[in-house]
Short mmCIF file of C-alpha atoms and ligand atoms in Angstrom, two decimals:
data_model
loop_
_atom_site.label_atom_id
_atom_site.label_comp_id
_atom_site.label_asym_id
_atom_site.label_seq_id
_atom_site.Cartn_x
_atom_site.Cartn_y
_atom_site.Cartn_z
CA MET U 26 -87.83 -64.35 51.86
CA PRO U 27 -91.02 -65.79 53.44
CA VAL U 28 -90.74 -68.92 55.59
CA SER U 29 -92.60 -71.09 53.06
CA GLU U 30 -90.14 -70.16 50.29
CA ALA U 31 -87.12 -70.67 52.53
CA PHE U 32 -88.41 -74.08 53.56
CA ALA U 33 -89.14 -75.04 49.93
CA ALA U 34 -85.61 -73.98 48.90
CA ILE U 35 -84.11 -76.11 51.66
CA MET U 36 -86.28 -79.10 50.81
CA SER U 37 -85.32 -78.88 47.16
CA ALA U 38 -81.70 -79.36 48.26
CA VAL U 39 -82.42 -82.77 49.83
CA ARG U 40 -79.51 -85.19 49.33
CA ASP U 41 -79.22 -88.93 49.60
CA PHE U 42 -76.33 -89.90 51.86
CA GLY U 43 -76.62 -93.52 50.67
CA THR U 44 -77.18 -96.74 52.55
CA GLU U 45 -75.15 -99.16 54.61
CA LYS U 46 -75.62 -102.52 56.29
CA VAL U 47 -75.40 -102.54 60.07
CA PRO U 48 -75.59 -105.40 62.56
CA LEU U 49 -79.03 -105.82 64.14
CA GLU U 50 -77.58 -104.65 67.48
CA ALA U 51 -76.79 -101.26 65.91
CA ALA U 52 -80.05 -100.85 63.97
CA ALA U 53 -82.28 -99.25 66.63
CA GLY U 54 -82.95 -95.60 65.83
CA ARG U 55 -81.80 -95.95 62.20
CA ILE U 56 -83.97 -95.53 59.09
CA LEU U 57 -84.82 -98.80 57.35
CA ARG U 58 -84.02 -98.84 53.63
CA GLU U 59 -85.27 -102.29 52.62
CA THR U 60 -88.59 -104.14 52.56
CA VAL U 61 -88.72 -106.86 55.19
CA THR U 62 -90.98 -109.86 54.64
CA ALA U 63 -91.91 -112.83 56.80
CA ASP U 64 -89.47 -115.64 55.92
CA ARG U 65 -91.83 -118.15 57.61
CA PRO U 66 -95.44 -117.92 58.69
CA PHE U 67 -96.10 -116.01 61.96
CA PRO U 68 -96.30 -118.23 64.03
CA PRO U 69 -94.31 -120.83 62.10
CA PHE U 70 -96.25 -123.84 63.49
CA ASP U 71 -99.46 -124.54 65.43
CA ARG U 72 -98.23 -123.23 68.77
CA VAL U 73 -99.61 -124.40 72.10
CA THR U 74 -100.67 -121.35 74.17
CA MET U 75 -101.45 -122.95 77.56
CA ASP U 76 -99.66 -125.55 79.67
CA GLY U 77 -101.94 -128.63 79.91
CA ILE U 78 -102.87 -131.53 77.65
CA ALA U 79 -103.55 -131.83 73.92
CA ILE U 80 -106.40 -134.14 72.89
CA TYR U 81 -108.18 -135.34 69.76
CA PHE U 82 -111.44 -133.38 70.13
CA ASP U 83 -113.71 -136.03 68.59
CA SER U 84 -112.97 -138.31 71.57
CA TYR U 85 -114.16 -135.56 73.93
CA ALA U 86 -117.18 -134.84 71.69
CA ARG U 87 -118.20 -138.50 71.99
CA GLY U 88 -118.38 -138.03 75.78
CA GLN U 89 -114.90 -139.16 76.86
CA ARG U 90 -113.64 -137.13 79.84
CA VAL U 91 -110.73 -139.19 81.21
CA PHE U 92 -107.53 -139.30 79.15
CA GLY U 93 -104.46 -141.45 79.75
CA LEU U 94 -101.06 -139.84 79.16
CA GLU U 95 -98.85 -140.90 76.25
CA ASP U 96 -95.93 -138.46 76.40
CA VAL U 97 -94.84 -134.88 77.03
CA GLN U 98 -94.39 -132.37 74.18
CA ALA U 99 -92.20 -129.52 75.47
CA ALA U 100 -91.25 -126.30 73.68
CA GLY U 101 -88.20 -126.92 71.53
CA MET U 102 -88.97 -130.60 70.90
CA PRO U 103 -89.73 -131.85 67.36
CA GLN U 104 -93.39 -132.69 66.77
CA MET U 105 -94.63 -135.97 68.30
CA GLN U 106 -97.70 -137.90 67.24
CA LEU U 107 -100.57 -139.22 69.36
CA ALA U 108 -100.60 -143.01 68.89
CA ASN U 109 -104.03 -143.66 70.37
CA LEU U 110 -106.74 -141.06 69.68
CA ALA U 111 -108.31 -141.76 73.08
CA ASP U 112 -105.12 -140.70 74.92
CA CYS U 113 -103.61 -137.30 75.46
CA MET U 114 -100.22 -135.65 75.26
CA GLU U 115 -99.02 -133.31 77.99
CA VAL U 116 -98.06 -130.04 76.24
CA MET U 117 -96.25 -126.90 77.29
CA THR U 118 -96.77 -123.31 76.12
CA GLY U 119 -94.63 -122.68 73.06
CA ALA U 120 -94.53 -126.34 72.01
CA ILE U 121 -95.56 -127.46 68.54
CA LEU U 122 -99.01 -129.06 68.73
CA PRO U 123 -98.59 -132.88 68.57
CA ASP U 124 -99.82 -134.47 65.38
CA LEU U 125 -103.38 -135.86 65.56
CA THR U 126 -104.33 -133.57 68.42
CA ASP U 127 -106.42 -130.45 67.84
CA THR U 128 -107.45 -129.04 71.21
CA VAL U 129 -105.54 -127.95 74.32
CA ILE U 130 -107.05 -128.18 77.82
CA PRO U 131 -105.19 -126.10 80.44
CA TYR U 132 -104.17 -127.68 83.77
CA GLU U 133 -106.70 -125.41 85.50
CA HIS U 134 -109.52 -127.35 83.75
CA LEU U 135 -108.17 -130.78 84.68
CA GLU U 136 -108.11 -133.13 87.67
CA ILE U 137 -104.95 -135.16 87.72
CA THR U 138 -104.98 -138.66 89.24
CA GLU U 139 -102.65 -141.64 89.11
CA HIS U 140 -103.70 -145.19 88.35
CA GLU U 141 -101.15 -148.00 88.70
CA GLY U 142 -98.32 -145.57 88.10
CA PHE U 143 -99.96 -143.96 85.06
CA LYS U 144 -101.14 -140.35 85.02
CA ARG U 145 -104.75 -139.68 84.09
CA PHE U 146 -106.40 -136.37 83.30
CA THR U 147 -110.11 -135.75 83.85
CA VAL U 148 -111.58 -132.79 81.97
CA VAL U 149 -113.78 -130.84 84.41
CA LYS U 150 -114.66 -127.77 82.32
CA ASP U 151 -116.28 -127.52 78.90
CA ALA U 152 -113.85 -127.52 76.01
CA VAL U 153 -114.19 -126.09 72.51
CA LYS U 154 -112.54 -127.67 69.49
CA GLY U 155 -109.30 -125.88 68.59
CA GLN U 156 -108.97 -123.92 71.83
CA ASN U 157 -105.62 -122.62 73.09
CA ILE U 158 -103.77 -123.03 69.83
CA HIS U 159 -102.04 -120.15 68.02
CA ARG U 160 -102.53 -121.32 64.44
CA ILE U 161 -99.69 -121.38 61.94
CA GLY U 162 -99.71 -118.18 59.82
CA SER U 163 -102.64 -116.66 61.70
CA ASP U 164 -100.67 -113.45 62.42
CA ALA U 165 -98.95 -113.23 59.02
CA PRO U 166 -98.42 -115.68 56.16
CA ALA U 167 -94.91 -116.37 54.83
CA GLY U 168 -93.90 -113.66 52.34
CA LYS U 169 -96.07 -110.95 53.87
CA ILE U 170 -94.46 -107.49 53.93
CA LEU U 171 -93.89 -106.69 57.60
CA LEU U 172 -91.74 -103.54 57.39
CA GLU U 173 -91.37 -100.96 54.63
CA ALA U 174 -88.42 -98.70 53.90
CA GLY U 175 -88.65 -95.28 55.55
CA ILE U 176 -89.53 -96.24 59.10
CA ARG U 177 -87.36 -95.39 62.10
CA ILE U 178 -86.42 -98.73 63.66
CA GLY U 179 -87.65 -99.03 67.26
CA ALA U 180 -87.77 -101.83 69.80
CA ALA U 181 -90.84 -103.49 68.21
CA GLU U 182 -89.18 -103.48 64.78
CA ILE U 183 -85.98 -104.98 66.25
CA GLY U 184 -88.03 -107.93 67.55
CA VAL U 185 -89.57 -108.52 64.13
CA LEU U 186 -86.20 -108.16 62.35
CA ALA U 187 -84.69 -110.72 64.74
CA THR U 188 -87.62 -113.12 64.15
CA VAL U 189 -87.15 -113.08 60.38
CA GLY U 190 -83.41 -113.65 60.65
CA LYS U 191 -82.09 -110.18 59.79
CA SER U 192 -78.73 -110.24 61.53
CA GLU U 193 -77.78 -107.35 59.23
CA VAL U 194 -80.11 -104.53 58.27
CA LEU U 195 -79.92 -102.06 55.36
CA VAL U 196 -80.29 -98.53 56.75
CA SER U 197 -79.63 -94.94 55.68
CA ARG U 198 -76.02 -93.89 56.02
CA LEU U 199 -75.66 -91.01 58.46
CA PRO U 200 -74.23 -87.73 57.17
CA LYS U 201 -70.98 -86.35 58.55
CA ILE U 202 -72.03 -83.17 60.32
CA VAL U 203 -69.76 -80.48 61.72
CA LEU U 204 -71.13 -77.90 64.17
CA ILE U 205 -69.23 -74.63 64.23
CA ALA U 206 -69.67 -72.09 67.03
CA THR U 207 -68.33 -68.65 66.22
CA GLY U 208 -67.67 -65.82 68.64
CA ASN U 209 -64.77 -64.45 70.67
CA GLU U 210 -67.06 -64.09 73.67
CA LEU U 211 -67.57 -67.84 73.96
CA VAL U 212 -65.64 -70.10 76.33
CA GLU U 213 -65.73 -73.83 77.00
CA VAL U 214 -68.44 -75.27 79.25
CA SER U 215 -65.82 -76.25 81.82
CA ALA U 216 -64.33 -72.72 81.96
CA ILE U 217 -65.12 -69.95 84.45
CA PRO U 218 -66.21 -67.09 82.15
CA ALA U 219 -64.99 -63.54 82.70
CA GLN U 220 -67.74 -60.94 83.05
CA HIS U 221 -67.90 -60.24 79.30
CA GLN U 222 -67.80 -63.89 78.28
CA LEU U 223 -70.31 -66.71 78.22
CA ARG U 224 -70.13 -70.45 77.95
CA MET U 225 -70.99 -71.76 74.51
CA SER U 226 -74.35 -73.49 74.64
CA ASN U 227 -75.72 -73.44 71.10
CA ILE U 228 -73.62 -76.21 69.62
CA HIS U 229 -74.34 -78.39 72.64
CA SER U 230 -78.09 -77.92 72.13
CA LEU U 231 -77.68 -78.62 68.42
CA HIS U 232 -75.58 -81.68 69.19
CA ALA U 233 -78.37 -82.97 71.47
CA SER U 234 -81.01 -82.20 68.83
CA LEU U 235 -79.01 -84.27 66.33
CA GLN U 236 -78.70 -87.05 68.90
CA GLN U 237 -82.53 -87.24 68.95
CA LEU U 238 -82.21 -88.21 65.27
CA GLY U 239 -79.38 -90.64 66.02
CA ILE U 240 -76.85 -88.51 64.13
CA PRO U 241 -73.42 -87.85 65.67
CA ALA U 242 -71.63 -84.55 65.02
CA GLU U 243 -68.25 -82.95 65.56
CA LYS U 244 -68.11 -79.66 67.50
CA ILE U 245 -65.68 -76.85 66.69
CA HIS U 246 -65.25 -73.32 68.05
CA LEU U 247 -63.81 -70.70 65.69
CA PRO U 248 -62.90 -67.09 66.41
CA ASP U 249 -64.40 -63.98 64.76
CA ASP U 250 -61.61 -63.79 62.19
CA GLN U 251 -62.44 -64.10 58.54
CA GLN U 252 -59.13 -65.63 57.47
CA ARG U 253 -59.22 -68.27 60.16
CA LEU U 254 -62.87 -69.04 59.38
CA GLU U 255 -62.00 -69.47 55.69
CA GLN U 256 -59.00 -71.64 56.43
CA HIS U 257 -60.86 -73.98 58.80
CA ILE U 258 -63.99 -74.20 56.67
CA SER U 259 -62.06 -74.97 53.47
CA GLU U 260 -60.22 -77.77 55.32
CA LEU U 261 -63.52 -79.24 56.52
CA LEU U 262 -65.32 -79.14 53.18
CA PRO U 263 -63.97 -82.29 51.48
CA GLU U 264 -65.01 -84.68 54.24
CA THR U 265 -68.23 -83.01 55.46
CA ASP U 266 -71.81 -83.54 54.33
CA VAL U 267 -73.47 -80.83 56.40
CA LEU U 268 -72.02 -77.73 58.04
CA ILE U 269 -74.15 -76.16 60.75
CA CYS U 270 -72.76 -72.86 61.98
CA SER U 271 -73.99 -70.81 64.90
CA GLY U 272 -73.59 -67.03 65.11
CA ALA U 273 -71.88 -64.32 63.05
CA VAL U 274 -74.56 -64.13 60.33
CA SER U 275 -76.25 -60.78 61.00
CA ALA U 276 -75.07 -57.22 60.35
CA GLY U 277 -72.27 -56.82 62.92
CA LYS U 278 -68.72 -55.70 62.15
CA PHE U 279 -67.44 -59.13 63.19
CA ASP U 280 -70.14 -61.20 61.47
CA HIS U 281 -67.62 -62.57 58.96
CA LEU U 282 -69.24 -65.92 58.39
CA PRO U 283 -71.26 -65.17 55.19
CA ALA U 284 -68.19 -63.65 53.52
CA ALA U 285 -65.96 -66.52 54.68
CA LEU U 286 -68.41 -69.12 53.37
CA LYS U 287 -68.60 -67.34 50.02
CA ALA U 288 -64.83 -67.13 49.80
CA CYS U 289 -64.77 -70.92 50.30
CA GLY U 290 -67.08 -71.38 47.29
CA MET U 291 -70.51 -71.44 48.87
CA ARG U 292 -73.46 -70.62 46.66
CA GLU U 293 -75.89 -68.65 48.80
CA ILE U 294 -79.45 -69.92 48.36
CA PHE U 295 -80.89 -67.35 50.76
CA HIS U 296 -79.84 -65.11 53.62
CA LYS U 297 -82.59 -63.71 55.88
CA VAL U 298 -86.09 -65.05 56.31
CA GLN U 299 -89.24 -63.12 57.26
CA GLN U 300 -89.47 -64.73 60.67
CA ARG U 301 -88.79 -64.05 64.33
CA PRO U 302 -86.72 -65.43 65.83
CA GLY U 303 -84.18 -66.57 63.26
CA LYS U 304 -84.33 -63.72 60.76
CA PRO U 305 -80.63 -63.82 59.73
CA LEU U 306 -80.75 -67.54 58.78
CA LEU U 307 -78.47 -68.35 55.84
CA PHE U 308 -78.60 -71.44 53.64
CA GLY U 309 -76.09 -72.35 50.98
CA THR U 310 -74.55 -75.21 49.04
CA PHE U 311 -71.03 -76.03 47.91
CA PRO U 312 -70.30 -77.37 44.42
CA GLN U 313 -68.64 -80.58 45.73
CA LYS U 314 -70.96 -81.71 48.47
CA PRO U 315 -71.71 -80.07 51.81
CA VAL U 316 -74.72 -77.88 52.42
CA VAL U 317 -74.42 -75.17 55.02
CA PHE U 318 -76.98 -73.88 57.50
CA ALA U 319 -75.70 -70.75 59.22
CA LEU U 320 -77.94 -70.17 62.21
CA PRO U 321 -78.27 -66.89 64.07
CA GLY U 322 -76.32 -66.85 67.32
CA ASN U 323 -79.19 -65.99 69.63
CA PRO U 324 -79.89 -69.31 71.32
CA VAL U 325 -83.65 -69.53 70.71
CA SER U 326 -83.17 -68.47 67.06
CA GLY U 327 -80.78 -71.27 66.23
CA PHE U 328 -82.83 -73.76 68.21
CA MET U 329 -86.03 -72.83 66.37
CA CYS U 330 -84.31 -72.96 62.97
CA PHE U 331 -83.07 -76.46 63.71
CA TYR U 332 -86.59 -77.81 64.35
CA ARG U 333 -88.29 -75.76 61.60
CA TYR U 334 -85.77 -76.39 58.81
CA ILE U 335 -82.81 -78.67 59.56
CA ARG U 336 -84.68 -81.52 61.21
CA PRO U 337 -87.24 -81.98 58.39
CA TRP U 338 -84.43 -81.63 55.84
CA LEU U 339 -82.31 -84.30 57.56
CA LYS U 340 -85.29 -86.63 57.85
CA ALA U 341 -85.98 -86.22 54.14
CA CYS U 342 -82.29 -86.85 53.33
CA LEU U 343 -82.40 -90.05 55.38
CA GLN U 344 -85.59 -90.94 53.44
CA GLU U 345 -87.55 -91.21 56.67
CA ASN U 346 -91.32 -91.05 56.24
CA ALA U 347 -92.57 -87.48 56.70
CA GLU U 348 -94.25 -86.59 59.97
CA GLN U 349 -97.87 -85.51 60.13
CA PRO U 350 -98.13 -81.73 60.59
CA LEU U 351 -99.32 -80.88 64.09
CA PHE U 352 -101.81 -78.14 65.01
CA ALA U 353 -102.82 -76.74 68.38
CA VAL U 354 -105.36 -74.41 69.91
CA LEU U 355 -103.86 -71.13 71.13
CA GLU U 356 -104.75 -70.71 74.81
CA GLU U 357 -104.50 -66.92 75.03
CA GLU U 358 -104.59 -63.94 72.68
CA VAL U 359 -101.23 -62.94 71.22
CA VAL U 360 -100.49 -59.62 69.50
CA PHE U 361 -97.44 -59.40 67.23
CA ASN U 362 -97.15 -56.44 64.88
CA PRO U 363 -94.05 -56.95 62.66
CA ALA U 364 -94.73 -58.50 59.24
CA LEU U 365 -92.79 -61.61 60.19
CA GLU U 366 -93.88 -65.19 60.87
CA TYR U 367 -93.69 -65.45 64.63
CA TYR U 368 -92.45 -68.64 66.25
CA LEU U 369 -93.80 -68.49 69.76
CA PRO U 370 -92.50 -70.88 72.44
CA VAL U 371 -95.52 -72.75 73.84
CA ARG U 372 -96.29 -75.54 76.26
CA LEU U 373 -98.47 -78.26 74.77
CA SER U 374 -101.15 -80.19 76.61
CA THR U 375 -104.23 -82.20 75.75
CA LEU U 376 -107.70 -80.66 76.05
CA PRO U 377 -110.65 -82.71 77.38
CA ASP U 378 -111.93 -83.06 73.78
CA GLY U 379 -108.62 -84.62 72.71
CA ARG U 380 -107.24 -81.62 70.80
CA THR U 381 -103.80 -80.22 71.60
CA SER U 382 -103.60 -76.85 73.27
CA ALA U 383 -100.67 -74.41 73.19
CA GLN U 384 -100.01 -72.16 76.16
CA PRO U 385 -97.48 -69.37 75.48
CA VAL U 386 -94.69 -69.45 78.08
CA PRO U 387 -93.04 -66.35 79.60
CA TYR U 388 -90.56 -65.30 76.90
CA ASN U 389 -88.06 -62.44 76.70
CA GLY U 390 -87.07 -62.89 73.08
CA SER U 391 -84.49 -64.92 71.22
CA GLY U 392 -81.75 -64.50 73.83
CA ASP U 393 -83.96 -66.10 76.48
CA LEU U 394 -82.70 -69.67 76.43
CA SER U 395 -84.35 -70.47 79.77
CA SER U 396 -87.84 -69.87 78.29
CA LEU U 397 -87.40 -73.14 76.39
CA LEU U 398 -87.32 -75.06 79.65
CA MET U 399 -91.04 -74.37 80.10
CA ALA U 400 -91.94 -74.93 76.45
CA ASP U 401 -92.07 -77.98 74.24
CA ALA U 402 -92.91 -76.51 70.83
CA PHE U 403 -92.95 -73.37 68.69
CA MET U 404 -96.31 -72.19 67.41
CA ALA U 405 -96.09 -70.69 63.90
CA LEU U 406 -98.17 -67.48 63.78
CA PRO U 407 -98.46 -66.22 60.18
CA ALA U 408 -96.92 -62.93 59.04
CA GLU U 409 -100.19 -61.60 57.55
CA ARG U 410 -101.93 -61.12 60.90
CA GLN U 411 -101.17 -59.05 63.97
CA VAL U 412 -103.79 -60.35 66.41
CA PHE U 413 -104.04 -64.06 67.11
CA GLU U 414 -107.22 -64.77 69.04
CA LYS U 415 -107.58 -67.17 71.92
CA ASN U 416 -108.88 -70.55 70.65
CA SER U 417 -107.57 -70.04 67.12
CA ILE U 418 -105.63 -72.95 65.61
CA TYR U 419 -102.09 -72.77 64.18
CA PRO U 420 -99.31 -75.24 63.31
CA VAL U 421 -96.82 -76.22 66.02
CA TRP U 422 -93.27 -77.52 65.71
CA PRO U 423 -92.46 -79.70 68.71
CA PHE U 424 -88.92 -80.10 69.93
CA ARG U 425 -89.24 -82.67 72.72
CA THR U 426 -89.47 -85.43 70.16
CA THR U 427 -87.55 -88.13 68.30
N1 LIG P 28 -78.09 -54.24 63.05
C1 LIG P 28 -78.62 -55.45 63.18
N2 LIG P 28 -78.33 -56.16 64.27
C2 LIG P 28 -78.86 -57.38 64.43
C3 LIG P 28 -79.73 -57.89 63.48
C4 LIG P 28 -80.01 -57.14 62.33
O1 LIG P 28 -80.76 -57.55 61.44
N3 LIG P 28 -79.42 -55.93 62.22
N4 LIG P 28 -80.31 -59.11 63.70
C5 LIG P 28 -80.49 -59.49 65.08
C6 LIG P 28 -80.94 -60.82 65.15
S1 LIG P 28 -82.55 -61.06 64.75
C7 LIG P 28 -80.20 -61.83 65.63
S2 LIG P 28 -80.90 -63.38 65.84
C8 LIG P 28 -78.81 -61.66 65.98
C9 LIG P 28 -78.01 -62.77 65.30
O2 LIG P 28 -76.72 -62.40 65.25
P1 LIG P 28 -75.55 -63.35 64.81
O3 LIG P 28 -76.05 -64.53 64.11
O4 LIG P 28 -74.58 -62.52 64.08
O5 LIG P 28 -75.02 -63.89 66.17
P2 LIG P 28 -73.91 -63.29 67.13
O6 LIG P 28 -73.94 -61.82 67.02
O7 LIG P 28 -72.69 -64.02 66.89
O8 LIG P 28 -74.54 -63.71 68.49
C10 LIG P 28 -75.78 -63.29 68.95
C11 LIG P 28 -75.92 -63.61 70.43
O9 LIG P 28 -75.88 -65.03 70.63
C12 LIG P 28 -74.82 -65.39 71.49
N5 LIG P 28 -74.20 -66.66 71.01
C13 LIG P 28 -73.65 -66.82 69.84
N6 LIG P 28 -73.18 -68.09 69.73
C14 LIG P 28 -73.45 -68.70 70.89
C15 LIG P 28 -73.22 -70.01 71.39
N7 LIG P 28 -72.60 -70.97 70.64
N8 LIG P 28 -73.66 -70.29 72.62
C16 LIG P 28 -74.28 -69.35 73.35
N9 LIG P 28 -74.54 -68.11 72.92
C17 LIG P 28 -74.11 -67.78 71.71
C18 LIG P 28 -73.83 -64.26 71.37
O10 LIG P 28 -72.99 -64.19 72.47
C19 LIG P 28 -74.75 -63.07 71.23
O11 LIG P 28 -75.23 -62.65 72.49
O12 LIG P 28 -78.34 -60.41 65.60
C20 LIG P 28 -79.20 -59.32 65.89
N10 LIG P 28 -78.54 -58.13 65.55
O1 LIG P 29 -84.35 -63.16 64.65
MO1 LIG P 29 -83.32 -62.89 65.92
O2 LIG P 29 -83.29 -64.50 65.74
O3 LIG P 29 -84.88 -62.37 66.50
O4 LIG P 29 -83.22 -62.91 67.53
#
């Protein structure tokens, strides 16, 4: 199956995992599922923006330059009122502007003297009516939509949510994901492997890739034994939303996973995609609820499949706004003969004209996990061509991203 068809099949199996309310403190990184409006104007009152004095501008306009002090309006104090329009009120940044004043002169534009125990302020720089006041509603009127459903909540959004009083926020519920590593050759990260063994890395990479999306996952290692695979998988099914398996999906004698999944009731949507790496990718659904992505065991294959298929699928399930497709300029000629879509590890950078460039990194194929250390995206080179010229433009799928 071509990549475009595989992707379309996966995206037509998008599921809604529902919503939940979380405390504001736990909302960062989650997907907002409600419209958030301004409960009050932004700012909610005429806000003083400089420490100094507030005056009635007409007095100044008539030539008055010396103002006697009536009182001090600090931030957090209810609004005061100027009793005599020829006086002034000392005001602090963040205070509500005193009633009957309309202009704020900062201390830097004042000479301060004392006369018989009373403070006097002489204005020594030109003033403009209305200066240094952040007007009520000038940023947003009450009722304005500030945030729409579908955004990923970041630090700026948390500040706005706090301002409008959202101590609880409606967000997408996260799916329960189980990561299964298969393979008798795999040992724990903390183990010293024998010569024929290796430490399992794929599910740790996948776990980290899910963490970028704020989704936790359970990790399990199962042996190359069909009965044990079936038994474990059937136990997991009732309480799992997404199964992501790694390894045992190609043509080997011990690649029991497809048969085990089928025995557990999986409906296979496709197995094998016209791509490299990641050709043996399998996607299926279960009648009750989980979907299953069975990724090829070669580390770069599974990694690529996560960013090309699983990540966009999960974002769509969480009802997160879709990302803009990204394109880059290929920095050197690439020749690739098989009739497969080629996902080439590349390093991205910005050209002087602002476009993104993609430099292929040294790469020994889908077992070469270390090649990813130098790369930050896969460039998708279409199956119909064999020669990809320098300076041609193709889509890229970045993986150093949130
Ligand atoms: N006769 C054929 N052989 C192979 C084919 C094919 O079409 N016909 N496809 C090749 C391709 S392409 C790939 S990719 C691999 C995928 O094979 P599997 O998905 O069955 O994966 P395994 O054989 O289990 O493992 C492959 C490789 O990856 C290592 N591995 C597996 N899991 C992990 C893990 N969690 N952490 C680190 N490394 C892992 C495993 O040790 C193997 O070296 O098949 C080709 N063969
Ligand atoms: O497709 Mo396999 O994933 O090339 O190594």
